[in-house]
Short mmCIF file of C-alpha atoms in Angstrom, two decimals:
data_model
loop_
_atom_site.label_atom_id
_atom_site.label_comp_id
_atom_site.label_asym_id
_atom_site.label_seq_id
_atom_site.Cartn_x
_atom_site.Cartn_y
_atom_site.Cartn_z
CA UNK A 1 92.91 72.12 124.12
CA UNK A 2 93.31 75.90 124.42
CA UNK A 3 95.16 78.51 122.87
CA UNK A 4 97.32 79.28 126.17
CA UNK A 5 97.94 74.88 126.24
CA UNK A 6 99.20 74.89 122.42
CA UNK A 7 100.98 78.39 122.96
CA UNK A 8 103.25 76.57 126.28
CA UNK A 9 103.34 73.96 123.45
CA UNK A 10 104.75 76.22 120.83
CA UNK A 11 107.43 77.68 123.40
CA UNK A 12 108.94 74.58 123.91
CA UNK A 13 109.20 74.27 120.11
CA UNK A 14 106.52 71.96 119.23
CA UNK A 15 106.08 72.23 115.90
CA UNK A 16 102.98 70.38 116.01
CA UNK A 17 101.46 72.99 118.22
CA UNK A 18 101.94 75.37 116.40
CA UNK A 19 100.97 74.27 113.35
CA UNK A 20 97.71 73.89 115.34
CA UNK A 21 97.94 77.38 116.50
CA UNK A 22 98.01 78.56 113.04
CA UNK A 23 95.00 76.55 111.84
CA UNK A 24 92.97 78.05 114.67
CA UNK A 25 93.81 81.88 114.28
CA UNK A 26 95.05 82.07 110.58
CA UNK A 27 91.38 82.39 109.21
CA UNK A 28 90.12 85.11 111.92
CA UNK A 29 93.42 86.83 111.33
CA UNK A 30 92.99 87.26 107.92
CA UNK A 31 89.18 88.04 108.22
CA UNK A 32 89.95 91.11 110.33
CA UNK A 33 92.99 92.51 108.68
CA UNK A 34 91.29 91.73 104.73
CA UNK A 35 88.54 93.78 106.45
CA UNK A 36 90.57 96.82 107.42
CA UNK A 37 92.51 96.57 103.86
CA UNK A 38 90.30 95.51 101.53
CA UNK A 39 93.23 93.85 99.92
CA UNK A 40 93.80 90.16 99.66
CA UNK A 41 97.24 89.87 99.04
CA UNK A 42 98.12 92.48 101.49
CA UNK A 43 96.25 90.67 103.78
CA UNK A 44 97.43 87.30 103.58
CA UNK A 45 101.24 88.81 103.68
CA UNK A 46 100.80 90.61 106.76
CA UNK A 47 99.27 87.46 108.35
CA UNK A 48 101.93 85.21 107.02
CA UNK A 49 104.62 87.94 108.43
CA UNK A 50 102.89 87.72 111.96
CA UNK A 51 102.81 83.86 112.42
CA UNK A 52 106.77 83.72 111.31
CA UNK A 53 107.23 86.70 113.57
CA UNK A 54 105.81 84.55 116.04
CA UNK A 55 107.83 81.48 115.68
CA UNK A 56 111.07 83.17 115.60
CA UNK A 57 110.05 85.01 119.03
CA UNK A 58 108.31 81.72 121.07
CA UNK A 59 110.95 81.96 123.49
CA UNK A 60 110.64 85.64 124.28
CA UNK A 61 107.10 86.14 124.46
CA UNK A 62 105.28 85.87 127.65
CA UNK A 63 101.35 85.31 126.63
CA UNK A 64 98.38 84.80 128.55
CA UNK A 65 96.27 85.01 125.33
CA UNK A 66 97.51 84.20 122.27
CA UNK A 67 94.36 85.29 120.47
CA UNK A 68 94.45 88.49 121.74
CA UNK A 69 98.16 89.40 121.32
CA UNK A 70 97.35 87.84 117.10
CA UNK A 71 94.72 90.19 117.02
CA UNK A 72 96.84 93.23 118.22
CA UNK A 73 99.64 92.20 116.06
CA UNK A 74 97.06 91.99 113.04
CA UNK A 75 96.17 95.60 113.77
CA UNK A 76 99.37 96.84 114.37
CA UNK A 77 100.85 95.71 111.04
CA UNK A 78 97.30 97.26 109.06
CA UNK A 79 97.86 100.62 110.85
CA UNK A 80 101.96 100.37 109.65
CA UNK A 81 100.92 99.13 105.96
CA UNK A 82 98.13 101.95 105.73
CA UNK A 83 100.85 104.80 106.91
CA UNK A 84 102.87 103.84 103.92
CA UNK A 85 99.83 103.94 101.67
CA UNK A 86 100.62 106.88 99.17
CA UNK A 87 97.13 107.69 98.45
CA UNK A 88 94.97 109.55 101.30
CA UNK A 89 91.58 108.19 99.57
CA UNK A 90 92.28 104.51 99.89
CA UNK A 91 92.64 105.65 104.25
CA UNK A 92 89.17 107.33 103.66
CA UNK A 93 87.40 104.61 101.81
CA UNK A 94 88.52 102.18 104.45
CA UNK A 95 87.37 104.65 107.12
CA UNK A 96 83.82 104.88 105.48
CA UNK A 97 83.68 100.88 105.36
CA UNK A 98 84.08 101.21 109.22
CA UNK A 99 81.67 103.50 109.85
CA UNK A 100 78.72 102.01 108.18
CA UNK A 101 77.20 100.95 110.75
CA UNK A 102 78.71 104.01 113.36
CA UNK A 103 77.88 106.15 116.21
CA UNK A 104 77.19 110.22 116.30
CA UNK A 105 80.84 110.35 117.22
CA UNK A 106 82.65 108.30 114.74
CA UNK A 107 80.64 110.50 112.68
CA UNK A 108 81.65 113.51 113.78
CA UNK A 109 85.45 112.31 113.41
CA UNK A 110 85.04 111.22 110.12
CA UNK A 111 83.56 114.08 109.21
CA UNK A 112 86.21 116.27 110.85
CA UNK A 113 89.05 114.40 108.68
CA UNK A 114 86.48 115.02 105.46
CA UNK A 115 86.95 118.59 106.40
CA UNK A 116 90.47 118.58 106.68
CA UNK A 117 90.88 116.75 103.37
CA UNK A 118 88.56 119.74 101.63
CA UNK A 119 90.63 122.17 103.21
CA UNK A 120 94.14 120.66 101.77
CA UNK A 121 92.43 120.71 98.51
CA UNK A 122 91.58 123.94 98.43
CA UNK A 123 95.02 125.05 98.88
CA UNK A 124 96.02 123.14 95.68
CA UNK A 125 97.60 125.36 92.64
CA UNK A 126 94.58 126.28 90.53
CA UNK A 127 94.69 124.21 87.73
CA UNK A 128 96.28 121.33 89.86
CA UNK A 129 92.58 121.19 91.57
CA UNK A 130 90.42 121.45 88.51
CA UNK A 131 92.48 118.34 86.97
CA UNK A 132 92.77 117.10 90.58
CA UNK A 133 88.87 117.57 90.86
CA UNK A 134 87.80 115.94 87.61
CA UNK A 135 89.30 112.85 87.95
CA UNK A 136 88.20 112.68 91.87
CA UNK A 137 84.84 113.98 91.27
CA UNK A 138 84.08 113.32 88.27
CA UNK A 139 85.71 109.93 87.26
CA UNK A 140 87.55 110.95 84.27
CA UNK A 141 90.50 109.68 83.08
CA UNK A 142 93.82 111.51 82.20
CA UNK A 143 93.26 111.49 78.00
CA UNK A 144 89.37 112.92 79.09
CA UNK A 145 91.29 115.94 81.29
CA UNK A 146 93.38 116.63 78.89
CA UNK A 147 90.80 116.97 76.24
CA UNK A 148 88.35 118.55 78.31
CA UNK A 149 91.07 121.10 79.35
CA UNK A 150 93.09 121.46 75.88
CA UNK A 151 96.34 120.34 77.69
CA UNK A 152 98.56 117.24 76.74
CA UNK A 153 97.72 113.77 78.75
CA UNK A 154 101.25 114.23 80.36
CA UNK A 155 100.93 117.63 81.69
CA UNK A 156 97.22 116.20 83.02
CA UNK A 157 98.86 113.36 85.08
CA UNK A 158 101.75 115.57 86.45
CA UNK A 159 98.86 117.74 87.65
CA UNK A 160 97.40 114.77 89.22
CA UNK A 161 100.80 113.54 90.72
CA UNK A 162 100.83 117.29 92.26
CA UNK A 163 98.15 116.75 94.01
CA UNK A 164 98.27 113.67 95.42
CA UNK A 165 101.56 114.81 96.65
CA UNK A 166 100.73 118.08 98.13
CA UNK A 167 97.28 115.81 99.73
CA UNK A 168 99.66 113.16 101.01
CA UNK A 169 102.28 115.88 102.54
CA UNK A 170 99.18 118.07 104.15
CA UNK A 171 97.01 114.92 105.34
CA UNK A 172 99.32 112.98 108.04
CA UNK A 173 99.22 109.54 107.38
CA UNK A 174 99.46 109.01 111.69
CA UNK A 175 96.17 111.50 111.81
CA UNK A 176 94.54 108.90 109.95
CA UNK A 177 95.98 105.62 111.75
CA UNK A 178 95.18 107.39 114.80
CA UNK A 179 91.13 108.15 113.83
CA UNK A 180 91.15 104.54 112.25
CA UNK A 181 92.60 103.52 115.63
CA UNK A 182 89.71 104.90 117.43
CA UNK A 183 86.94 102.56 115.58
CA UNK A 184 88.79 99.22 116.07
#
């Protein structure tokens, strides 16, 4: 039976159906949004939030492919969860997972968003970007900055919550989505 079959199914509340649905799509939802996250229980959350968003809408929703409208949703919710991520690297090391295997133009884009991540670091407060820049660059921890530097562990991390601040209010969240947008 296909998708479209089980989905006329589903609108005429066949629970049955869609429990079918759901054993079709779950696993290939979950594949593609764990593979934009890199987070299991992210994943399986924003999957679970699309198939009840999906029940409680049957009746409203006019599709022609199920699959395809699952796989938009999955996307959708990934590009919403990653704008409220607080960090700026976790949207760059998901970016570099999609371009492993990219063209001279993704390329170019991700190396235009490495640029613009340089320059907001630059304009960090002095000290804010050598503490910001040891623990980025260098792996250290905030007891190793602060003995390294001769400053106290908490002075180190509010250095470090500076900058990720300042990084997170000069890097746009949507510029991201929107570059992510472009390899998906």
């Amino acid at each position: 039976m296909s998708d479209l079959l089980i989905w006329q199914q589903v609108q005429a509340d066949s629970e049955v159906a869609f429990g079918e649905l759901f054993n079709r799509q779950w696993q290939r939802c979950f594949a593609m949004a764990y593979s934009m996250l890199q987070d299991q229980k992210l994943a399986e959350d924003i999957v679970q939030e699309i198939f009840i968003d999906l029940w409680a809408r049957r009746k409203k929703l006019q599709l022609d492919k199920p699959e395809a409208y699952l796989t938009r949703m999955v996307k959708n919710r990934v590009f919403t969860s990653m704008s409220r991520t607080n960090i700026p690297e976790r949207n760059i090391e998901i970016l570099e997972g999609l371009l492993q295997q990219s063209s001279p133009e993704d390329q170019y884009i991700l190396n235009e968003l490495r640029a613009k991540i340089r320059e907001a670091e630059e304009e960090l407060p002095p000290r804010c970007r050598q503490v910001y820049q040891l623990r980025k660059d260098d792996g250290l921890s905030a007891a190793e900055i602060a003995e390294q530097l001769g400053m106290s562990i908490r002075t180190v991390e509010n250095h470090l919550y500076q900058a990720t601040r300042i990084l997170k209010n000069k890097i746009n969240p949507i510029t991201i989505l929107l570059i992510i947008k472009h390899f998906i």
